[in-house]
Amino acid sequence: MDRKTIFLLIFSVAILLVMLWFVGIDQVIDALKMANPLIIALAILTQVFTYFLYTLRWQILNKLTDKDVSIKELLPMVLVGLAVNNITPSGRGGGEPVRAYVLAKRKDYQFEETFATVVADRALDTFPFVVLAAITIAAMALYFNFDTWLLVVMVLAVIAIVIVLMVIIYMCINPGFGQRVDGWIIGLVRRFYKKNSEELEQKIHDAILGFQDTMKLLISNKKVMYYTVPLSFVIWVFEIIRVYLVFMSFGANVSLITIGEVFIVASLVGMIPLLPGGLGAIDGVMIIFYSAAGISSSVSAAATVVERLISFWMATIIGLVILPYYGSSVLDKVSASSSEEIEEAITDETSETDE
C-alpha cells in the first residue's frame, strides 16, 4: 500500500469522524448500545452469503470459457479483489486487474482471458445497478424534494456508466472498432514508452485480441443471460437486505424501499474515483439521506458505522490478510496506485518470463 493510498484512507476516516462529531459522538455510542447483536450477526451472515454469490457468478463465467476453477479457489481471489477495490481510489476498479492476475498466475491461464471474465463479471454487476439507479432517480424526482443539480449529477453519472459499458461491449462485437481502440492504445505507447516499444505493442495487440475473443464467447453464450443476469439482481437484493437488517437491529422504522433507494445513491457516489472505496463519501450520504427519511441522526450514524464495518472493513481486512498468500509479486502490484501501473507491472513480469 503506497503513501498516497494510506493518506487517502486516513483522510476518509477523518471525514467520517468529523461527521460523527457533528451528530454527537455520545449519542452515536448510546445508539450503538441499543443494537440487537443477533440481527447484526444475521446481517454479517448475509454479507458472507453475498461473497459466495459473487464467487458463484465469476465461476459460471470462467466455466463458460473452459476454465474449471472451484469456488473454494475463487472465493479468496474475490475477497482480495474487494480489498484492493476498497483501498484504491479508482472508482472501485483497482482490484479487477489484481483478481485477474492472481487467477492467471495460480492456474497458468492467459491474463487477457482471465481479465475478460473479470470485466464481464463487473459488467454484470453494473447492469442491475443501472436499472435500479434509474428507478431510484425517478422515484427521488417524484417523491423527494431534492435540488435539481443533484438529480442532474446522478443522471449524468448513470449515463457515463452506461456509455462505458456500451463501449466495452461494442469493442468486442465490432472488429473494426476494436482495431481503432488497439491503434489508439498503441499510439499512446509510442508516445510515452520508447523502451522495447515494438515488443510491448505486440503484447498489447495480442492481449486485446485475446480479450475480444473471450468477451465475444461470453456475450454470445445464452447461459450468461439465463444464469448470471438474474444472479446479479439477486446479489443486489441481498446487499440491500443486509443494510435493512442493520437498521432493524437498531429498531429503526424504515421501509425496505427507502433503504434500497439510499443504498443505490450511496453506491453511485462510491463509484466516483476520489476516495478509497468511497469511504467518507458513502458514509456521509447514508447518514444525511437516512436522517432525511425520518430516522434520528444518531441512529442513522450508528447504523451506518455498523453497516460499513460489515460491507467495507470486513472484506478489506479479510482480503488483506489473504493477500500475502499469493506471493510478493501480487503485493508489488497492489502497491501500485492505479490499475494502469498494475498493468505495467504485469507486462514487465511477462517480459521477464519470456526472456
mmCIF file of C-alpha atoms in Angstrom:
data_model
loop_
_atom_site.group_PDB
_atom_site.id
_atom_site.type_symbol
_atom_site.label_atom_id
_atom_site.label_comp_id
_atom_site.label_asym_id
_atom_site.label_seq_id
_atom_site.Cartn_x
_atom_site.Cartn_y
_atom_site.Cartn_z
ATOM 1 C CA MET A 1 0.000 0.000 0.000
ATOM 2 C CA ASP A 2 1.619 3.265 -1.119
ATOM 3 C CA ARG A 3 1.725 6.550 0.803
ATOM 4 C CA LYS A 4 -0.953 8.140 -1.370
ATOM 5 C CA THR A 5 -3.440 5.379 -0.562
ATOM 6 C CA ILE A 6 -2.602 5.488 3.161
ATOM 7 C CA PHE A 7 -3.081 9.257 3.184
ATOM 8 C CA LEU A 8 -6.452 8.973 1.408
ATOM 9 C CA LEU A 9 -7.604 6.267 3.840
ATOM 10 C CA ILE A 10 -6.661 8.448 6.823
ATOM 11 C CA PHE A 11 -8.357 11.447 5.190
ATOM 12 C CA SER A 12 -11.512 9.406 4.533
ATOM 13 C CA VAL A 13 -11.678 8.178 8.131
ATOM 14 C CA ALA A 14 -11.152 11.755 9.312
ATOM 15 C CA ILE A 15 -14.165 12.865 7.241
ATOM 16 C CA LEU A 16 -16.288 10.183 8.901
ATOM 17 C CA LEU A 17 -15.100 11.184 12.378
ATOM 18 C CA VAL A 18 -15.945 14.840 11.692
ATOM 19 C CA MET A 19 -19.454 13.851 10.603
ATOM 20 C CA LEU A 20 -19.906 11.729 13.730
ATOM 21 C CA TRP A 21 -18.681 14.662 15.831
ATOM 22 C CA PHE A 22 -21.353 16.907 14.319
ATOM 23 C CA VAL A 23 -24.012 14.267 15.011
ATOM 24 C CA GLY A 24 -22.717 13.774 18.553
ATOM 25 C CA ILE A 25 -20.266 11.019 19.481
ATOM 26 C CA ASP A 26 -22.040 10.318 22.788
ATOM 27 C CA GLN A 27 -25.401 9.960 21.052
ATOM 28 C CA VAL A 28 -23.926 7.601 18.465
ATOM 29 C CA ILE A 29 -22.355 5.450 21.206
ATOM 30 C CA ASP A 30 -25.670 5.323 23.066
ATOM 31 C CA ALA A 31 -27.393 4.244 19.837
ATOM 32 C CA LEU A 32 -24.776 1.530 19.280
ATOM 33 C CA LYS A 33 -25.575 0.093 22.709
ATOM 34 C CA MET A 34 -29.198 -0.367 21.583
ATOM 35 C CA ALA A 35 -28.318 -2.642 18.656
ATOM 36 C CA ASN A 36 -29.555 -6.234 18.678
ATOM 37 C CA PRO A 37 -26.426 -8.432 18.296
ATOM 38 C CA LEU A 38 -28.407 -11.374 16.876
ATOM 39 C CA ILE A 39 -29.761 -9.304 13.989
ATOM 40 C CA ILE A 40 -26.295 -7.840 13.364
ATOM 41 C CA ALA A 41 -24.945 -11.412 13.237
ATOM 42 C CA LEU A 42 -27.642 -12.202 10.660
ATOM 43 C CA ALA A 43 -26.512 -9.169 8.622
ATOM 44 C CA ILE A 44 -22.923 -10.483 8.743
ATOM 45 C CA LEU A 45 -24.092 -13.912 7.537
ATOM 46 C CA THR A 46 -25.995 -12.191 4.723
ATOM 47 C CA GLN A 47 -22.798 -10.451 3.670
ATOM 48 C CA VAL A 48 -20.848 -13.733 3.754
ATOM 49 C CA PHE A 49 -23.534 -15.342 1.594
ATOM 50 C CA THR A 50 -23.219 -12.385 -0.811
ATOM 51 C CA TYR A 51 -19.489 -13.149 -1.155
ATOM 52 C CA PHE A 52 -20.493 -16.691 -2.129
ATOM 53 C CA LEU A 53 -22.908 -15.344 -4.773
ATOM 54 C CA TYR A 54 -20.191 -13.062 -6.204
ATOM 55 C CA THR A 55 -17.874 -16.057 -6.436
ATOM 56 C CA LEU A 56 -20.550 -18.283 -7.970
ATOM 57 C CA ARG A 57 -21.170 -15.734 -10.748
ATOM 58 C CA TRP A 58 -17.461 -15.488 -11.549
ATOM 59 C CA GLN A 59 -17.170 -19.295 -11.510
ATOM 60 C CA ILE A 60 -20.005 -19.561 -14.068
ATOM 61 C CA LEU A 61 -18.226 -17.076 -16.357
ATOM 62 C CA ASN A 62 -14.957 -18.966 -16.015
ATOM 63 C CA LYS A 63 -16.627 -22.277 -16.846
ATOM 64 C CA LEU A 64 -18.158 -20.759 -19.977
ATOM 65 C CA THR A 65 -14.580 -20.018 -21.135
ATOM 66 C CA ASP A 66 -13.373 -23.550 -20.285
ATOM 67 C CA LYS A 67 -11.732 -22.547 -17.014
ATOM 68 C CA ASP A 68 -12.828 -25.047 -14.391
ATOM 69 C CA VAL A 69 -11.968 -23.414 -11.067
ATOM 70 C CA SER A 70 -13.680 -24.297 -7.798
ATOM 71 C CA ILE A 71 -15.496 -21.813 -5.588
ATOM 72 C CA LYS A 72 -13.027 -22.702 -2.838
ATOM 73 C CA GLU A 73 -10.187 -21.397 -5.025
ATOM 74 C CA LEU A 74 -12.047 -18.370 -6.384
ATOM 75 C CA LEU A 75 -13.507 -17.043 -3.110
ATOM 76 C CA PRO A 76 -10.161 -15.841 -1.668
ATOM 77 C CA MET A 77 -9.424 -14.127 -5.008
ATOM 78 C CA VAL A 78 -12.784 -12.342 -4.875
ATOM 79 C CA LEU A 79 -12.036 -11.137 -1.338
ATOM 80 C CA VAL A 80 -8.584 -9.920 -2.399
ATOM 81 C CA GLY A 81 -10.181 -8.048 -5.307
ATOM 82 C CA LEU A 82 -12.747 -6.430 -2.991
ATOM 83 C CA ALA A 83 -9.995 -5.425 -0.564
ATOM 84 C CA VAL A 84 -7.901 -3.791 -3.305
ATOM 85 C CA ASN A 85 -11.004 -2.022 -4.629
ATOM 86 C CA ASN A 86 -11.558 -0.641 -1.133
ATOM 87 C CA ILE A 87 -8.038 0.732 -0.706
ATOM 88 C CA THR A 88 -7.553 2.240 -4.159
ATOM 89 C CA PRO A 89 -9.292 5.452 -5.282
ATOM 90 C CA SER A 90 -10.073 4.082 -8.746
ATOM 91 C CA GLY A 91 -13.846 4.002 -8.918
ATOM 92 C CA ARG A 92 -13.860 0.551 -7.317
ATOM 93 C CA GLY A 93 -11.911 -0.872 -10.219
ATOM 94 C CA GLY A 94 -8.387 -1.219 -8.837
ATOM 95 C CA GLY A 95 -8.932 -4.780 -7.660
ATOM 96 C CA GLU A 96 -10.095 -6.185 -11.002
ATOM 97 C CA PRO A 97 -6.652 -6.445 -12.696
ATOM 98 C CA VAL A 98 -5.244 -7.920 -9.475
ATOM 99 C CA ARG A 99 -8.014 -10.531 -9.294
ATOM 100 C CA ALA A 100 -7.422 -11.479 -12.947
ATOM 101 C CA TYR A 101 -3.667 -11.626 -12.400
ATOM 102 C CA VAL A 102 -3.974 -13.901 -9.352
ATOM 103 C CA LEU A 103 -6.197 -16.344 -11.258
ATOM 104 C CA ALA A 104 -3.858 -16.340 -14.276
ATOM 105 C CA LYS A 105 -0.814 -16.847 -12.064
ATOM 106 C CA ARG A 106 -2.305 -19.626 -9.917
ATOM 107 C CA LYS A 107 -3.898 -21.620 -12.734
ATOM 108 C CA ASP A 108 -1.458 -20.826 -15.571
ATOM 109 C CA TYR A 109 -4.063 -19.059 -17.743
ATOM 110 C CA GLN A 110 -3.518 -16.147 -20.120
ATOM 111 C CA PHE A 111 -4.003 -12.842 -18.304
ATOM 112 C CA GLU A 112 -6.097 -11.314 -21.091
ATOM 113 C CA GLU A 113 -8.543 -14.243 -20.847
ATOM 114 C CA THR A 114 -8.934 -14.060 -17.076
ATOM 115 C CA PHE A 115 -9.198 -10.276 -17.282
ATOM 116 C CA ALA A 116 -12.057 -10.678 -19.776
ATOM 117 C CA THR A 117 -14.000 -12.835 -17.290
ATOM 118 C CA VAL A 118 -13.410 -10.227 -14.584
ATOM 119 C CA VAL A 119 -14.600 -7.404 -16.858
ATOM 120 C CA ALA A 120 -17.684 -9.444 -17.783
ATOM 121 C CA ASP A 121 -18.291 -10.086 -14.087
ATOM 122 C CA ARG A 122 -18.036 -6.363 -13.360
ATOM 123 C CA ALA A 123 -20.339 -5.543 -16.294
ATOM 124 C CA LEU A 124 -22.941 -7.983 -14.971
ATOM 125 C CA ASP A 125 -22.736 -6.244 -11.600
ATOM 126 C CA THR A 126 -23.219 -2.890 -13.316
ATOM 127 C CA PHE A 127 -26.292 -3.907 -15.360
ATOM 128 C CA PRO A 128 -28.728 -4.344 -12.430
ATOM 129 C CA PHE A 129 -27.189 -1.318 -10.732
ATOM 130 C CA VAL A 130 -28.028 0.878 -13.736
ATOM 131 C CA VAL A 131 -31.624 -0.424 -13.752
ATOM 132 C CA LEU A 132 -32.039 0.116 -10.002
ATOM 133 C CA ALA A 133 -30.335 3.523 -10.180
ATOM 134 C CA ALA A 134 -32.705 4.682 -12.935
ATOM 135 C CA ILE A 135 -35.719 3.601 -10.861
ATOM 136 C CA THR A 136 -34.274 5.270 -7.759
ATOM 137 C CA ILE A 137 -33.588 8.584 -9.523
ATOM 138 C CA ALA A 138 -37.117 8.610 -10.966
ATOM 139 C CA ALA A 139 -38.604 7.920 -7.513
ATOM 140 C CA MET A 140 -36.481 10.648 -5.915
ATOM 141 C CA ALA A 141 -37.563 13.143 -8.572
ATOM 142 C CA LEU A 142 -41.237 12.314 -7.966
ATOM 143 C CA TYR A 143 -41.428 11.860 -4.192
ATOM 144 C CA PHE A 144 -38.484 13.763 -2.668
ATOM 145 C CA ASN A 145 -37.645 17.455 -2.713
ATOM 146 C CA PHE A 146 -34.024 17.402 -3.885
ATOM 147 C CA ASP A 147 -32.100 20.133 -5.655
ATOM 148 C CA THR A 148 -32.160 19.833 -9.435
ATOM 149 C CA TRP A 149 -28.363 19.860 -9.660
ATOM 150 C CA LEU A 150 -28.134 16.710 -7.525
ATOM 151 C CA LEU A 151 -30.551 14.832 -9.777
ATOM 152 C CA VAL A 152 -28.655 16.044 -12.858
ATOM 153 C CA VAL A 153 -25.339 14.817 -11.424
ATOM 154 C CA MET A 154 -26.807 11.388 -10.661
ATOM 155 C CA VAL A 155 -28.367 11.113 -14.128
ATOM 156 C CA LEU A 156 -25.062 12.070 -15.765
ATOM 157 C CA ALA A 157 -23.214 9.525 -13.620
ATOM 158 C CA VAL A 158 -25.584 6.732 -14.697
ATOM 159 C CA ILE A 159 -25.276 7.799 -18.342
ATOM 160 C CA ALA A 160 -21.463 7.711 -18.047
ATOM 161 C CA ILE A 161 -21.595 4.175 -16.623
ATOM 162 C CA VAL A 162 -23.882 3.050 -19.466
ATOM 163 C CA ILE A 163 -21.581 4.617 -22.088
ATOM 164 C CA VAL A 164 -18.504 2.849 -20.698
ATOM 165 C CA LEU A 165 -20.390 -0.454 -20.638
ATOM 166 C CA MET A 166 -21.608 0.009 -24.218
ATOM 167 C CA VAL A 167 -18.118 0.926 -25.462
ATOM 168 C CA ILE A 168 -16.663 -2.268 -23.969
ATOM 169 C CA ILE A 169 -19.406 -4.426 -25.492
ATOM 170 C CA TYR A 170 -19.195 -2.659 -28.872
ATOM 171 C CA MET A 171 -15.420 -3.069 -28.937
ATOM 172 C CA CYS A 172 -15.892 -6.822 -28.553
ATOM 173 C CA ILE A 173 -18.593 -7.320 -31.191
ATOM 174 C CA ASN A 174 -17.216 -4.872 -33.769
ATOM 175 C CA PRO A 175 -13.715 -5.864 -35.016
ATOM 176 C CA GLY A 176 -13.214 -2.513 -36.767
ATOM 177 C CA PHE A 177 -13.852 -0.522 -33.603
ATOM 178 C CA GLY A 178 -11.630 -2.926 -31.674
ATOM 179 C CA GLN A 179 -8.825 -2.236 -34.153
ATOM 180 C CA ARG A 180 -9.248 1.521 -33.657
ATOM 181 C CA VAL A 181 -9.010 1.074 -29.872
ATOM 182 C CA ASP A 182 -5.944 -1.106 -30.461
ATOM 183 C CA GLY A 183 -4.369 1.614 -32.624
ATOM 184 C CA TRP A 184 -5.215 4.341 -30.089
ATOM 185 C CA ILE A 185 -3.566 2.430 -27.217
ATOM 186 C CA ILE A 186 -0.502 1.614 -29.320
ATOM 187 C CA GLY A 187 -0.301 5.296 -30.295
ATOM 188 C CA LEU A 188 -0.132 6.222 -26.618
ATOM 189 C CA VAL A 189 2.553 3.579 -26.058
ATOM 190 C CA ARG A 190 4.685 5.012 -28.890
ATOM 191 C CA ARG A 191 4.373 8.484 -27.399
ATOM 192 C CA PHE A 192 5.230 7.649 -23.782
ATOM 193 C CA TYR A 193 7.071 4.309 -23.874
ATOM 194 C CA LYS A 194 10.232 4.204 -26.002
ATOM 195 C CA LYS A 195 11.952 1.151 -24.468
ATOM 196 C CA ASN A 196 11.196 -2.108 -26.358
ATOM 197 C CA SER A 197 8.223 -0.377 -27.967
ATOM 198 C CA GLU A 198 7.655 -2.965 -30.720
ATOM 199 C CA GLU A 199 7.635 -5.894 -28.294
ATOM 200 C CA LEU A 200 5.204 -4.123 -25.959
ATOM 201 C CA GLU A 201 2.971 -3.132 -28.897
ATOM 202 C CA GLN A 202 2.718 -6.780 -29.965
ATOM 203 C CA LYS A 203 1.843 -7.819 -26.428
ATOM 204 C CA ILE A 204 -0.895 -5.154 -26.261
ATOM 205 C CA HIS A 205 -2.230 -6.244 -29.667
ATOM 206 C CA ASP A 206 -2.313 -9.917 -28.604
ATOM 207 C CA ALA A 207 -3.902 -9.013 -25.268
ATOM 208 C CA ILE A 208 -6.694 -7.021 -26.926
ATOM 209 C CA LEU A 209 -7.384 -9.837 -29.402
ATOM 210 C CA GLY A 210 -7.483 -12.394 -26.578
ATOM 211 C CA PHE A 211 -9.756 -10.123 -24.551
ATOM 212 C CA GLN A 212 -12.094 -9.641 -27.535
ATOM 213 C CA ASP A 213 -12.279 -13.372 -28.264
ATOM 214 C CA THR A 214 -13.135 -14.210 -24.658
ATOM 215 C CA MET A 215 -15.711 -11.432 -24.362
ATOM 216 C CA LYS A 216 -17.333 -12.479 -27.670
ATOM 217 C CA LEU A 217 -17.647 -16.006 -26.327
ATOM 218 C CA LEU A 218 -19.332 -14.740 -23.163
ATOM 219 C CA ILE A 219 -21.640 -12.277 -24.924
ATOM 220 C CA SER A 220 -22.831 -14.878 -27.450
ATOM 221 C CA ASN A 221 -23.481 -17.542 -24.803
ATOM 222 C CA LYS A 222 -27.153 -17.688 -23.781
ATOM 223 C CA LYS A 223 -26.230 -19.143 -20.395
ATOM 224 C CA VAL A 224 -24.824 -15.722 -19.450
ATOM 225 C CA MET A 225 -28.316 -14.251 -19.785
ATOM 226 C CA TYR A 226 -30.090 -17.243 -18.238
ATOM 227 C CA TYR A 227 -27.932 -17.630 -15.137
ATOM 228 C CA THR A 228 -25.674 -14.689 -14.416
ATOM 229 C CA VAL A 229 -28.028 -11.748 -15.114
ATOM 230 C CA PRO A 230 -30.745 -12.978 -12.672
ATOM 231 C CA LEU A 231 -27.985 -13.863 -10.201
ATOM 232 C CA SER A 232 -26.687 -10.287 -10.438
ATOM 233 C CA PHE A 233 -30.095 -8.903 -9.453
ATOM 234 C CA VAL A 234 -30.247 -11.393 -6.548
ATOM 235 C CA ILE A 235 -26.851 -10.166 -5.346
ATOM 236 C CA TRP A 236 -28.072 -6.565 -5.234
ATOM 237 C CA VAL A 237 -31.206 -7.644 -3.377
ATOM 238 C CA PHE A 238 -29.076 -9.302 -0.694
ATOM 239 C CA GLU A 239 -26.883 -6.189 -0.484
ATOM 240 C CA ILE A 240 -29.991 -4.128 0.297
ATOM 241 C CA ILE A 241 -31.325 -6.759 2.729
ATOM 242 C CA ARG A 242 -28.048 -6.562 4.659
ATOM 243 C CA VAL A 243 -28.482 -2.817 5.169
ATOM 244 C CA TYR A 244 -32.132 -3.335 6.128
ATOM 245 C CA LEU A 245 -31.128 -5.893 8.772
ATOM 246 C CA VAL A 246 -28.621 -3.462 10.284
ATOM 247 C CA PHE A 247 -31.314 -0.801 10.679
ATOM 248 C CA MET A 248 -33.705 -3.418 12.066
ATOM 249 C CA SER A 249 -31.126 -4.202 14.751
ATOM 250 C CA PHE A 250 -31.495 -0.595 15.945
ATOM 251 C CA GLY A 251 -35.287 -0.798 15.921
ATOM 252 C CA ALA A 252 -35.483 1.816 13.160
ATOM 253 C CA ASN A 253 -38.864 2.093 11.467
ATOM 254 C CA VAL A 254 -37.829 2.386 7.814
ATOM 255 C CA SER A 255 -39.124 0.645 4.699
ATOM 256 C CA LEU A 256 -37.062 -1.701 2.576
ATOM 257 C CA ILE A 257 -37.722 0.555 -0.441
ATOM 258 C CA THR A 258 -36.235 3.586 1.331
ATOM 259 C CA ILE A 259 -33.211 1.527 2.352
ATOM 260 C CA GLY A 260 -32.758 0.407 -1.239
ATOM 261 C CA GLU A 261 -33.036 3.924 -2.646
ATOM 262 C CA VAL A 262 -30.462 5.382 -0.266
ATOM 263 C CA PHE A 263 -28.149 2.396 -0.779
ATOM 264 C CA ILE A 264 -28.231 2.835 -4.573
ATOM 265 C CA VAL A 265 -27.496 6.574 -4.299
ATOM 266 C CA ALA A 266 -24.631 5.887 -1.863
ATOM 267 C CA SER A 267 -23.239 3.205 -4.192
ATOM 268 C CA LEU A 268 -23.378 5.689 -7.074
ATOM 269 C CA VAL A 269 -21.352 8.166 -5.026
ATOM 270 C CA GLY A 270 -18.919 5.384 -4.107
ATOM 271 C CA MET A 271 -18.096 4.810 -7.790
ATOM 272 C CA ILE A 272 -16.587 8.286 -8.078
ATOM 273 C CA PRO A 273 -12.795 7.698 -8.093
ATOM 274 C CA LEU A 274 -11.842 10.213 -5.389
ATOM 275 C CA LEU A 275 -11.570 8.325 -2.111
ATOM 276 C CA PRO A 276 -10.691 4.661 -1.420
ATOM 277 C CA GLY A 277 -13.877 2.585 -1.627
ATOM 278 C CA GLY A 278 -15.949 5.756 -1.345
ATOM 279 C CA LEU A 279 -15.005 5.851 2.336
ATOM 280 C CA GLY A 280 -16.294 9.028 3.936
ATOM 281 C CA ALA A 281 -18.436 9.985 0.938
ATOM 282 C CA ILE A 282 -20.705 6.918 1.129
ATOM 283 C CA ASP A 283 -20.952 7.192 4.913
ATOM 284 C CA GLY A 284 -21.923 10.856 4.701
ATOM 285 C CA VAL A 285 -24.563 10.259 2.030
ATOM 286 C CA MET A 286 -26.102 7.415 4.039
ATOM 287 C CA ILE A 287 -26.252 9.451 7.264
ATOM 288 C CA ILE A 288 -27.758 12.505 5.535
ATOM 289 C CA PHE A 289 -30.347 10.618 3.481
ATOM 290 C CA TYR A 290 -31.473 8.263 6.253
ATOM 291 C CA SER A 291 -31.846 11.252 8.572
ATOM 292 C CA ALA A 292 -33.932 12.975 5.864
ATOM 293 C CA ALA A 293 -36.097 9.819 5.716
ATOM 294 C CA GLY A 294 -37.136 10.369 9.339
ATOM 295 C CA ILE A 295 -34.569 8.279 11.226
ATOM 296 C CA SER A 296 -32.814 10.102 14.052
ATOM 297 C CA SER A 297 -29.333 11.312 13.137
ATOM 298 C CA SER A 298 -27.737 9.322 15.986
ATOM 299 C CA VAL A 299 -29.350 6.047 14.853
ATOM 300 C CA SER A 300 -28.554 6.850 11.192
ATOM 301 C CA ALA A 301 -24.901 7.427 12.094
ATOM 302 C CA ALA A 302 -24.651 4.358 14.338
ATOM 303 C CA ALA A 303 -26.326 2.087 11.772
ATOM 304 C CA THR A 304 -24.083 3.468 9.020
ATOM 305 C CA VAL A 305 -20.965 2.760 11.099
ATOM 306 C CA VAL A 306 -22.054 -0.853 11.711
ATOM 307 C CA GLU A 307 -23.098 -1.341 8.075
ATOM 308 C CA ARG A 308 -19.751 -0.072 6.781
ATOM 309 C CA LEU A 309 -17.875 -2.267 9.249
ATOM 310 C CA ILE A 310 -19.664 -5.227 7.665
ATOM 311 C CA SER A 311 -19.647 -4.199 3.987
ATOM 312 C CA PHE A 312 -16.348 -2.279 3.759
ATOM 313 C CA TRP A 313 -13.965 -3.150 6.568
ATOM 314 C CA MET A 314 -14.741 -6.870 6.855
ATOM 315 C CA ALA A 315 -13.889 -7.556 3.205
ATOM 316 C CA THR A 316 -10.886 -5.206 3.361
ATOM 317 C CA ILE A 317 -9.340 -6.862 6.420
ATOM 318 C CA ILE A 318 -10.006 -10.438 5.251
ATOM 319 C CA GLY A 319 -8.703 -9.688 1.746
ATOM 320 C CA LEU A 320 -5.515 -8.029 3.019
ATOM 321 C CA VAL A 321 -4.887 -10.957 5.380
ATOM 322 C CA ILE A 322 -5.226 -13.388 2.453
ATOM 323 C CA LEU A 323 -3.154 -11.272 0.055
ATOM 324 C CA PRO A 324 0.370 -12.354 1.180
ATOM 325 C CA TYR A 325 -0.612 -15.989 0.481
ATOM 326 C CA TYR A 326 -0.395 -15.244 -3.248
ATOM 327 C CA GLY A 327 3.215 -14.077 -3.030
ATOM 328 C CA SER A 328 5.303 -10.928 -3.175
ATOM 329 C CA SER A 329 4.630 -10.353 -6.898
ATOM 330 C CA VAL A 330 0.963 -9.730 -6.159
ATOM 331 C CA LEU A 331 1.872 -7.439 -3.256
ATOM 332 C CA ASP A 332 4.020 -5.404 -5.672
ATOM 333 C CA LYS A 333 1.056 -4.961 -7.984
ATOM 334 C CA VAL A 334 -1.243 -3.909 -5.162
ATOM 335 C CA SER A 335 1.308 -1.283 -4.097
ATOM 336 C CA ALA A 336 0.704 0.406 -7.469
ATOM 337 C CA SER A 337 -1.626 3.360 -7.080
ATOM 338 C CA SER A 338 -3.623 2.764 -10.254
ATOM 339 C CA SER A 339 -4.803 -0.033 -12.486
ATOM 340 C CA GLU A 340 -2.522 1.332 -15.252
ATOM 341 C CA GLU A 341 0.513 0.766 -13.021
ATOM 342 C CA ILE A 342 -0.739 -2.717 -12.219
ATOM 343 C CA GLU A 343 -0.997 -3.445 -15.938
ATOM 344 C CA GLU A 344 2.529 -2.130 -16.476
ATOM 345 C CA ALA A 345 3.880 -4.327 -13.677
ATOM 346 C CA ILE A 346 2.152 -7.374 -15.162
ATOM 347 C CA THR A 347 3.580 -6.590 -18.604
ATOM 348 C CA ASP A 348 7.079 -6.207 -17.163
ATOM 349 C CA GLU A 349 6.828 -9.536 -15.372
ATOM 350 C CA THR A 350 5.586 -11.260 -18.553
ATOM 351 C CA SER A 351 8.562 -9.854 -20.459
ATOM 352 C CA GLU A 352 10.953 -11.219 -17.840
ATOM 353 C CA THR A 353 9.322 -14.647 -18.046
ATOM 354 C CA ASP A 354 9.639 -14.711 -21.859
ATOM 355 C CA GLU A 355 13.320 -13.898 -21.609
#
